[in-house]
GROMACS .gro file of C-alpha atoms in nm:
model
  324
    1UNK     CA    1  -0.596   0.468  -1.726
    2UNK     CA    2  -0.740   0.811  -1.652
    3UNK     CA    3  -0.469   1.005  -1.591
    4UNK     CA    4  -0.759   1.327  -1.517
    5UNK     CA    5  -0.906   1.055  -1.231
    6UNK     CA    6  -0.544   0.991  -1.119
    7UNK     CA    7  -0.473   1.372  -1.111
    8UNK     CA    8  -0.802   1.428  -0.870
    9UNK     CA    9  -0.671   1.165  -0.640
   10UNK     CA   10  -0.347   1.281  -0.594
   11UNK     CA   11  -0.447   1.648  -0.524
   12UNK     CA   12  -0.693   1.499  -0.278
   13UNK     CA   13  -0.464   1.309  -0.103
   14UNK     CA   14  -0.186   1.576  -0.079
   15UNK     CA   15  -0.455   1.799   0.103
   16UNK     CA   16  -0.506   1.513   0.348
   17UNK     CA   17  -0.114   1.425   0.405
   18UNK     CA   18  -0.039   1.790   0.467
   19UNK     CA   19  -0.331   1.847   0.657
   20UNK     CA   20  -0.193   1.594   0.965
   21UNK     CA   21   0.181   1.576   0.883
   22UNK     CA   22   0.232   1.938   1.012
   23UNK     CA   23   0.386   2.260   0.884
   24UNK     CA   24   0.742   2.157   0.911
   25UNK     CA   25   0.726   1.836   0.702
   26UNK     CA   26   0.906   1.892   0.358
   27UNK     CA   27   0.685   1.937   0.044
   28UNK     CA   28   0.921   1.670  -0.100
   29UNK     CA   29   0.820   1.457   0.141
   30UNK     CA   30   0.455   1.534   0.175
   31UNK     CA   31   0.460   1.415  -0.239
   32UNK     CA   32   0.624   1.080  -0.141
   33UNK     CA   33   0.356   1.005   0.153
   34UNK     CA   34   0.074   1.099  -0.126
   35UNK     CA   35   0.258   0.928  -0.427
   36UNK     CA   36   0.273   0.566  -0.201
   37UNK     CA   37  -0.105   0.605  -0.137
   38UNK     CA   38  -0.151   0.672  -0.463
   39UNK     CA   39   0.085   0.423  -0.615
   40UNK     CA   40  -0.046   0.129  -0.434
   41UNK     CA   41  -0.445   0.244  -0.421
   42UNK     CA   42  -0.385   0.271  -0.092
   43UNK     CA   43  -0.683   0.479   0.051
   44UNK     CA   44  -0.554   0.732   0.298
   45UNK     CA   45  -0.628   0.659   0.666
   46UNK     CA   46  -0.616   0.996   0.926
   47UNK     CA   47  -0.673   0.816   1.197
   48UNK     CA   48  -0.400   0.521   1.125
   49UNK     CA   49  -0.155   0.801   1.009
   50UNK     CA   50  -0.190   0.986   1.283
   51UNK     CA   51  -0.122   0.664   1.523
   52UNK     CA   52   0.143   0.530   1.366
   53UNK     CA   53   0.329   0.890   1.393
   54UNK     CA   54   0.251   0.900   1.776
   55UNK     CA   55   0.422   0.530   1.801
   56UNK     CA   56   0.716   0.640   1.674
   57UNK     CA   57   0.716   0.951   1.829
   58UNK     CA   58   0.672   0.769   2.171
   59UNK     CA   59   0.939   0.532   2.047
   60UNK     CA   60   1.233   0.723   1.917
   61UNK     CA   61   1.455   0.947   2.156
   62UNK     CA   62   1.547   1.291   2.057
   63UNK     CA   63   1.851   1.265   1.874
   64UNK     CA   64   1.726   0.954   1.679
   65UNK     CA   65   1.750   1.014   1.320
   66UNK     CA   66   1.323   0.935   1.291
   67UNK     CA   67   1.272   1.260   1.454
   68UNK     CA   68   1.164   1.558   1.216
   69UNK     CA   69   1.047   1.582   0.857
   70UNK     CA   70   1.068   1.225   0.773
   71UNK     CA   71   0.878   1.053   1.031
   72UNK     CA   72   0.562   1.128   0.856
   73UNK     CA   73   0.700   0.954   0.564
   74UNK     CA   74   0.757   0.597   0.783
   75UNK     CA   75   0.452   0.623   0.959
   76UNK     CA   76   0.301   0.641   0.586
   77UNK     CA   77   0.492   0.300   0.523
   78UNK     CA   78   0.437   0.159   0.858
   79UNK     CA   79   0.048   0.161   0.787
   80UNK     CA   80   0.056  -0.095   0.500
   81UNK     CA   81   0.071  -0.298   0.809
   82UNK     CA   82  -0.208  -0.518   0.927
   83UNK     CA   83  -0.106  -0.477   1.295
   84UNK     CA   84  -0.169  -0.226   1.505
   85UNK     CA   85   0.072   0.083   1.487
   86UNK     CA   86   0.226   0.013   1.823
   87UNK     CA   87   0.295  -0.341   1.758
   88UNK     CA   88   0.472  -0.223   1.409
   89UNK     CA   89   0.664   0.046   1.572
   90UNK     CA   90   0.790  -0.252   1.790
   91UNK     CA   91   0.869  -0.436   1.527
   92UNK     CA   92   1.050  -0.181   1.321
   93UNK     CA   93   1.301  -0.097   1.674
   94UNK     CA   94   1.336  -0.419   1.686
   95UNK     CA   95   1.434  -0.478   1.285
   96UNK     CA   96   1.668  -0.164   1.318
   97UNK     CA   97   1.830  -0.321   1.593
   98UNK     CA   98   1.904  -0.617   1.380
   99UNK     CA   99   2.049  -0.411   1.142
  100UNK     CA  100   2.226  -0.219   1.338
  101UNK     CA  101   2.382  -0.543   1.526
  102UNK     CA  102   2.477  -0.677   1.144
  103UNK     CA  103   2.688  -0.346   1.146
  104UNK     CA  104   2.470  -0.102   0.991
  105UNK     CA  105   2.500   0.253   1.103
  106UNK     CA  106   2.209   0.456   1.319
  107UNK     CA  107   2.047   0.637   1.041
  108UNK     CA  108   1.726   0.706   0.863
  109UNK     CA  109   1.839   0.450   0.594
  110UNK     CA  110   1.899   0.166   0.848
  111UNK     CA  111   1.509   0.238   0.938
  112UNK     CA  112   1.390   0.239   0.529
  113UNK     CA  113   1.588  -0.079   0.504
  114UNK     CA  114   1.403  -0.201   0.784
  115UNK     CA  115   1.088  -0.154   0.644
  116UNK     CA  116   1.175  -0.394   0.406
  117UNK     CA  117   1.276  -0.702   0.624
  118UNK     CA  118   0.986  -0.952   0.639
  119UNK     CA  119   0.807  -0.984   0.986
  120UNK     CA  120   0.920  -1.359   1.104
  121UNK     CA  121   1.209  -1.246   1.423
  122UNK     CA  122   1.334  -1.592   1.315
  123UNK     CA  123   1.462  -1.408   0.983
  124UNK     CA  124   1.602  -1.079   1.093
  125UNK     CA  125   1.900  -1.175   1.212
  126UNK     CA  126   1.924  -1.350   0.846
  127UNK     CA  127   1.838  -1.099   0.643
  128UNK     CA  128   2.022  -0.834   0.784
  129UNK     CA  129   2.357  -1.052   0.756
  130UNK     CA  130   2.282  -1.100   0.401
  131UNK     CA  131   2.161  -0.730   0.340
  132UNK     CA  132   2.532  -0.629   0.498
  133UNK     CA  133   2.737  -0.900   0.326
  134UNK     CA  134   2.564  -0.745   0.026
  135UNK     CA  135   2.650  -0.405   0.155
  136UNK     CA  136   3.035  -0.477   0.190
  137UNK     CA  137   3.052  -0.696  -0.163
  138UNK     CA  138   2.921  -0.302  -0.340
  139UNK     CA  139   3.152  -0.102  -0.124
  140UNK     CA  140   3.487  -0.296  -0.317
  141UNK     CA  141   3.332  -0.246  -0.611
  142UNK     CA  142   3.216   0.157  -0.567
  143UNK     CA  143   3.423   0.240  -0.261
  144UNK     CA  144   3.334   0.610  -0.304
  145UNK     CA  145   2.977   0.605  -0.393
  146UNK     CA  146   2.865   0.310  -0.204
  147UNK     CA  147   2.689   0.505   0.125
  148UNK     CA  148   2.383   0.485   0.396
  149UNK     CA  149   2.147   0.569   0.093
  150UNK     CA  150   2.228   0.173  -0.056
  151UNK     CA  151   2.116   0.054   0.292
  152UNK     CA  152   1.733  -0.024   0.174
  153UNK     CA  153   1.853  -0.168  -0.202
  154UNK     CA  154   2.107  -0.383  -0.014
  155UNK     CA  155   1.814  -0.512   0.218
  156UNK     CA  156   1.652  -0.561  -0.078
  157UNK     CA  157   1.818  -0.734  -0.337
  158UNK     CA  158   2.050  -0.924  -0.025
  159UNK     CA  159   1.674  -1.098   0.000
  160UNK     CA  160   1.721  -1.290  -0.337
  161UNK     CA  161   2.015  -1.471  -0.156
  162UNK     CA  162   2.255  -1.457  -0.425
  163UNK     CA  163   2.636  -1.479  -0.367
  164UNK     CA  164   2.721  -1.117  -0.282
  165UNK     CA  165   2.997  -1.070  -0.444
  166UNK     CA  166   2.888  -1.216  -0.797
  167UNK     CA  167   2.524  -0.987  -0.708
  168UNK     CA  168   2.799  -0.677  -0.655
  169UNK     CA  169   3.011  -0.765  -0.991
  170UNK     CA  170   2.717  -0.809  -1.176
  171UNK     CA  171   2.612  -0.436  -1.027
  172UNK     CA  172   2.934  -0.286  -1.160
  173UNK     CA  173   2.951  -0.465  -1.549
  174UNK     CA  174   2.589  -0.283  -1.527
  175UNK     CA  175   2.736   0.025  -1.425
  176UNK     CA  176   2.990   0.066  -1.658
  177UNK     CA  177   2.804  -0.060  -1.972
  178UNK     CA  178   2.478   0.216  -1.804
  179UNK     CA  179   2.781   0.460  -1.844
  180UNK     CA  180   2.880   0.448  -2.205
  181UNK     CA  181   2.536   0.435  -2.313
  182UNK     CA  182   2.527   0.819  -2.211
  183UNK     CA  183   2.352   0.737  -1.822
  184UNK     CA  184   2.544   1.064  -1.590
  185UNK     CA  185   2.802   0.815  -1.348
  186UNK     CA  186   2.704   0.924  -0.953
  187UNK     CA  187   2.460   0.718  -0.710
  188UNK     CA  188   2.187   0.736  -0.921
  189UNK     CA  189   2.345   0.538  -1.174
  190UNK     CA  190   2.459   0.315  -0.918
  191UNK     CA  191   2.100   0.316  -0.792
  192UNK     CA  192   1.992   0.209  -1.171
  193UNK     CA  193   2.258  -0.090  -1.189
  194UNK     CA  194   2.148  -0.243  -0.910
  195UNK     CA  195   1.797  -0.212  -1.049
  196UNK     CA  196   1.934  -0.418  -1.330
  197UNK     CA  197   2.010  -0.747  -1.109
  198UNK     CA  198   1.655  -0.728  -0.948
  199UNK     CA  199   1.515  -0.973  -1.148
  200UNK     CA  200   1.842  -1.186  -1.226
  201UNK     CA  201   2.207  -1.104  -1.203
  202UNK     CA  202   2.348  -1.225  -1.503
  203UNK     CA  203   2.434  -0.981  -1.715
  204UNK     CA  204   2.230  -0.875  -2.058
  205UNK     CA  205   2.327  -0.657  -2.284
  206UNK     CA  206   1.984  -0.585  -2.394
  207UNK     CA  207   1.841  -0.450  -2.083
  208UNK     CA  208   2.139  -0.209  -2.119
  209UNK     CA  209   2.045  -0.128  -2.449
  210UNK     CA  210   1.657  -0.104  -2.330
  211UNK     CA  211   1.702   0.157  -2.031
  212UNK     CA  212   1.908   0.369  -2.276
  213UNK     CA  213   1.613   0.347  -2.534
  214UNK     CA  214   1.348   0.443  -2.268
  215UNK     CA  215   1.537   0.697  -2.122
  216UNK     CA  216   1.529   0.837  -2.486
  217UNK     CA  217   1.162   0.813  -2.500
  218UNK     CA  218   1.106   1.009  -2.189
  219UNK     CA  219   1.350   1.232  -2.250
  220UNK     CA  220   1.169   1.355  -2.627
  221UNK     CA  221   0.898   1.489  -2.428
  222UNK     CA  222   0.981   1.521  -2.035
  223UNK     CA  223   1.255   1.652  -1.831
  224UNK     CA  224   1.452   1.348  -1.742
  225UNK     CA  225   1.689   1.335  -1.378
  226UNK     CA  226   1.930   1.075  -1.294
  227UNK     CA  227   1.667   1.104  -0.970
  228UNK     CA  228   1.453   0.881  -1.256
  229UNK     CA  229   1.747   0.652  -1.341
  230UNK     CA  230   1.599   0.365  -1.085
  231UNK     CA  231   1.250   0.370  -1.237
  232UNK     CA  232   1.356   0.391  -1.580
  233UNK     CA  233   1.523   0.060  -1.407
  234UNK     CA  234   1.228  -0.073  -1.297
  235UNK     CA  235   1.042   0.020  -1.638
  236UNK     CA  236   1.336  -0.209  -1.829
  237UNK     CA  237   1.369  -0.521  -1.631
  238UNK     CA  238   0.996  -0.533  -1.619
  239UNK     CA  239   1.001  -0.524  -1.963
  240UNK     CA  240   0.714  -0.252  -2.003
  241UNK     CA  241   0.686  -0.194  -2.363
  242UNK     CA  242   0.652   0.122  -2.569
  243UNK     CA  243   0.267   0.190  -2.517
  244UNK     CA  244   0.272   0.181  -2.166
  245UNK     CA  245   0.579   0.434  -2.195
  246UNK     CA  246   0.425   0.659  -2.376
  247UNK     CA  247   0.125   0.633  -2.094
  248UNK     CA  248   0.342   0.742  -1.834
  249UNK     CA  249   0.445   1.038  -2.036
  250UNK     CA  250   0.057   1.128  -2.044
  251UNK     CA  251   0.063   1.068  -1.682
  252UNK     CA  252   0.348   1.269  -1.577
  253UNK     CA  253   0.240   1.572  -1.828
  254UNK     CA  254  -0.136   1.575  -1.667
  255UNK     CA  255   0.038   1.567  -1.286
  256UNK     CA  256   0.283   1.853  -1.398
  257UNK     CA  257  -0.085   2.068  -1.400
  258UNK     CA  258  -0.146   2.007  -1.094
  259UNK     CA  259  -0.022   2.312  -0.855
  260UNK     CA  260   0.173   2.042  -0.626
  261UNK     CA  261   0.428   1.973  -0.894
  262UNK     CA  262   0.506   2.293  -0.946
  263UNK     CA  263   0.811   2.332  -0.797
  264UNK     CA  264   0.861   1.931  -0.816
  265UNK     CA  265   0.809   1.842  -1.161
  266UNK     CA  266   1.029   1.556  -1.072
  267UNK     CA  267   0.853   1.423  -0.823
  268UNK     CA  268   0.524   1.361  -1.164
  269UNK     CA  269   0.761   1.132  -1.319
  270UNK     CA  270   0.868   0.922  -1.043
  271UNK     CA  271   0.494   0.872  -0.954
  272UNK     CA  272   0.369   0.816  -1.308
  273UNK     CA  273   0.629   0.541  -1.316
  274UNK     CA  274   0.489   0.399  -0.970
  275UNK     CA  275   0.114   0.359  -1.072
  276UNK     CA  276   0.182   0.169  -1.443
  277UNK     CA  277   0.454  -0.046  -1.236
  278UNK     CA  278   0.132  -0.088  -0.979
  279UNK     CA  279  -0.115  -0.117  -1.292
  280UNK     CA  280   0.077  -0.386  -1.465
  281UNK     CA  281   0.128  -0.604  -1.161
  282UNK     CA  282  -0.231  -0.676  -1.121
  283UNK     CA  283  -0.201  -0.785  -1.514
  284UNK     CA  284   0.168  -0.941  -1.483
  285UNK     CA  285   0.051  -1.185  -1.835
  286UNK     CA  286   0.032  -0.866  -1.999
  287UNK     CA  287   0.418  -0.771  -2.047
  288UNK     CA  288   0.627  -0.995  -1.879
  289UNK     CA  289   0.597  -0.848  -1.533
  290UNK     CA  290   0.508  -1.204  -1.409
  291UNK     CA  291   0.925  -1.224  -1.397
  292UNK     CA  292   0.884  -1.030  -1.038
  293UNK     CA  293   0.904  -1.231  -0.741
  294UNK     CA  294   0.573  -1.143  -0.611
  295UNK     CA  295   0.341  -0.839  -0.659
  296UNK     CA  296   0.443  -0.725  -0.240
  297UNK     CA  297   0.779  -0.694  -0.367
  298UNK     CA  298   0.761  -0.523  -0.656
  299UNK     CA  299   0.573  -0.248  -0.433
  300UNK     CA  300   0.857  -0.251  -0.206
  301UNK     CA  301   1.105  -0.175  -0.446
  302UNK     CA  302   0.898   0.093  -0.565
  303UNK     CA  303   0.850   0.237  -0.242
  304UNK     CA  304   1.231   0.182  -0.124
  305UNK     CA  305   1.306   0.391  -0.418
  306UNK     CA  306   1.121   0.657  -0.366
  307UNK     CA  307   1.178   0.670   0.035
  308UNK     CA  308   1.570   0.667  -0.033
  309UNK     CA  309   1.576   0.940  -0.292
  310UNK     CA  310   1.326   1.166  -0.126
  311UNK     CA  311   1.572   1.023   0.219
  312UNK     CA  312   1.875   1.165   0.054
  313UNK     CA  313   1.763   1.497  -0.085
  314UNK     CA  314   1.619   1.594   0.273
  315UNK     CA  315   1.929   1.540   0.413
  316UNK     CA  316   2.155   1.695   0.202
  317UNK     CA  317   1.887   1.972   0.205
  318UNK     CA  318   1.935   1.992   0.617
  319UNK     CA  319   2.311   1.970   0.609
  320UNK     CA  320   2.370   2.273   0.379
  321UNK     CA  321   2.089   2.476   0.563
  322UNK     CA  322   2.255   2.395   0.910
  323UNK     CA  323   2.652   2.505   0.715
  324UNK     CA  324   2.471   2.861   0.624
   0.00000   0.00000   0.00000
């Protein structure tokens, strides 16, 4: 890969996504917009970007929780869609609703889980059951930590229809074997360990033993985050060997140039991680990615993470602003 042709596109796109998302949108949040383009070689659209943001915004009353800096960032989502943006802003009410039904609170993390609900109504009412069974399986296990911000990775994994509380268990051995190979205990590692079951949620010892050695070889030359902790997930249980590490570390060190990163240096290593997860999925012979369900999914994880950490740092970001 290029990374000087990947650096050009994402500077492009920024301009684009800052251009139309407006003056109060988060730069945080303006980088996650431009990373899913970018990650999925998605060409940016103005004129689909701009509808989908006037569907929701004709949609959503004004306390709903899609109103201000993140609605940009699910009208970026929303236009993966081959609908027209009214018809998916319809949809995604009526997915919420679902979720909210199942007993999922009204929150921006009932709508990210939303987005990741297939589009047969004959299924939501399934899904979201599962998704919350899920949901309420991780909360005995992590009582404290389990929150709104495991909304979209219960949706997610609750899709691989696994007993919930064997998927939750498995979640926790991860957690606490994540935890004495040096991985920082707090959502993010919680985020990582249900990373681990993605794939299959029997427990290995070496994946634990991987994520710990590829957190080590980011770490020699980047500034690792437990923000990382659910790509370096990713990276493991899609088996992505040393190379293609050491590719992202080119990645991420050519992006940290770029004026964007700045002040969001780890923002270059959560996208570098997105476009060789991307990269390898078109090859999935090459290093075992082929273990994914299906090439959609895998970009749905990637953009679920993303969208929930970017989710959870704006808010906590509003909250203290609005105690000052």
């Amino acid at each position: 890969m290029q990374v000087d042709m990947i650096r050009h596109e994402v500077e492009t796109t920024y301009d684009k996504v800052k251009s139309l998302a407006g003056w109060s949108v988060t730069k945080n949040v303006v980088l996650t917009i431009t990373s899913y383009y970018v990650t999925a070689t998605e060409e940016f659209n103005a004129v689909n970007f701009s509808r989908a943001m006037a569907s929701l915004k004709e949609r959503a009353g004004w306390f709903s929780p899609l109103r201000g800096h993140l609605l940009p960032m699910m009208a970026a989502f929303m236009t993966q869609s081959a609908n027209s943006m009214d018809e998916e802003a319809d949809l995604l009410f009526v997915k919420q609703r679902a979720l909210k039904q199942a007993g999922f609170r009204n929150s921006i993390h009932s709508y990210l889980a939303a987005l990741l609900m297939s589009d047969d109504p004959k299924m939501f009412e399934e899904e979201a059951e599962r998704a919350k069974k899920l949901y309420d399986a991780m909360k005995k296990q992590h009582f404290f930590l389990t929150s709104e911000d495991d909304y979209a990775y219960s949706m997610l994994l609750g899709k691989k229809g696994e007993d919930p509380e064997l998927h939750a268990r498995a979640m926790r051995v991860y957690y606490d074997a994540l935890r004495k190979e040096g991985f920082r205990a707090g959502n993010e590692l919680q985020w990582l360990s249900q990373v681990m079951t993605y794939t299959d949620i029997t427990f290995h010892s070496r994946l634990v033993k991987r994520a710990a050695e590829v957190f080590k070889m980011l770490g020699d030359d980047l500034k690792v985050k437990p923000i990382h902790y659910p790509m370096i997930g990713f990276l493991t249980v899609f088996d992505v060997g040393d190379q293609k590490i050491s590719e992202v570390i080119s990645i991420t060190n050519e992006l940290e140039r770029s004026k964007q990163f700045k002040w969001n240096r780890e923002m270059a290593l959560s996208l570098a991680c997105g476009i060789m997860l991307h990269h390898l999925t078109e090859s999935a012979n090459q290093v075992g990615v082929s273990m994914a369900t299906s090439f959609e999914m895998v970009l749905q994880a990637q953009q679920a993470v993303m969208a929930v950490t970017v989710a959870s740092v704006a808010i906590s970001s509003a909250t203290s602003s609005s105690d000052v």
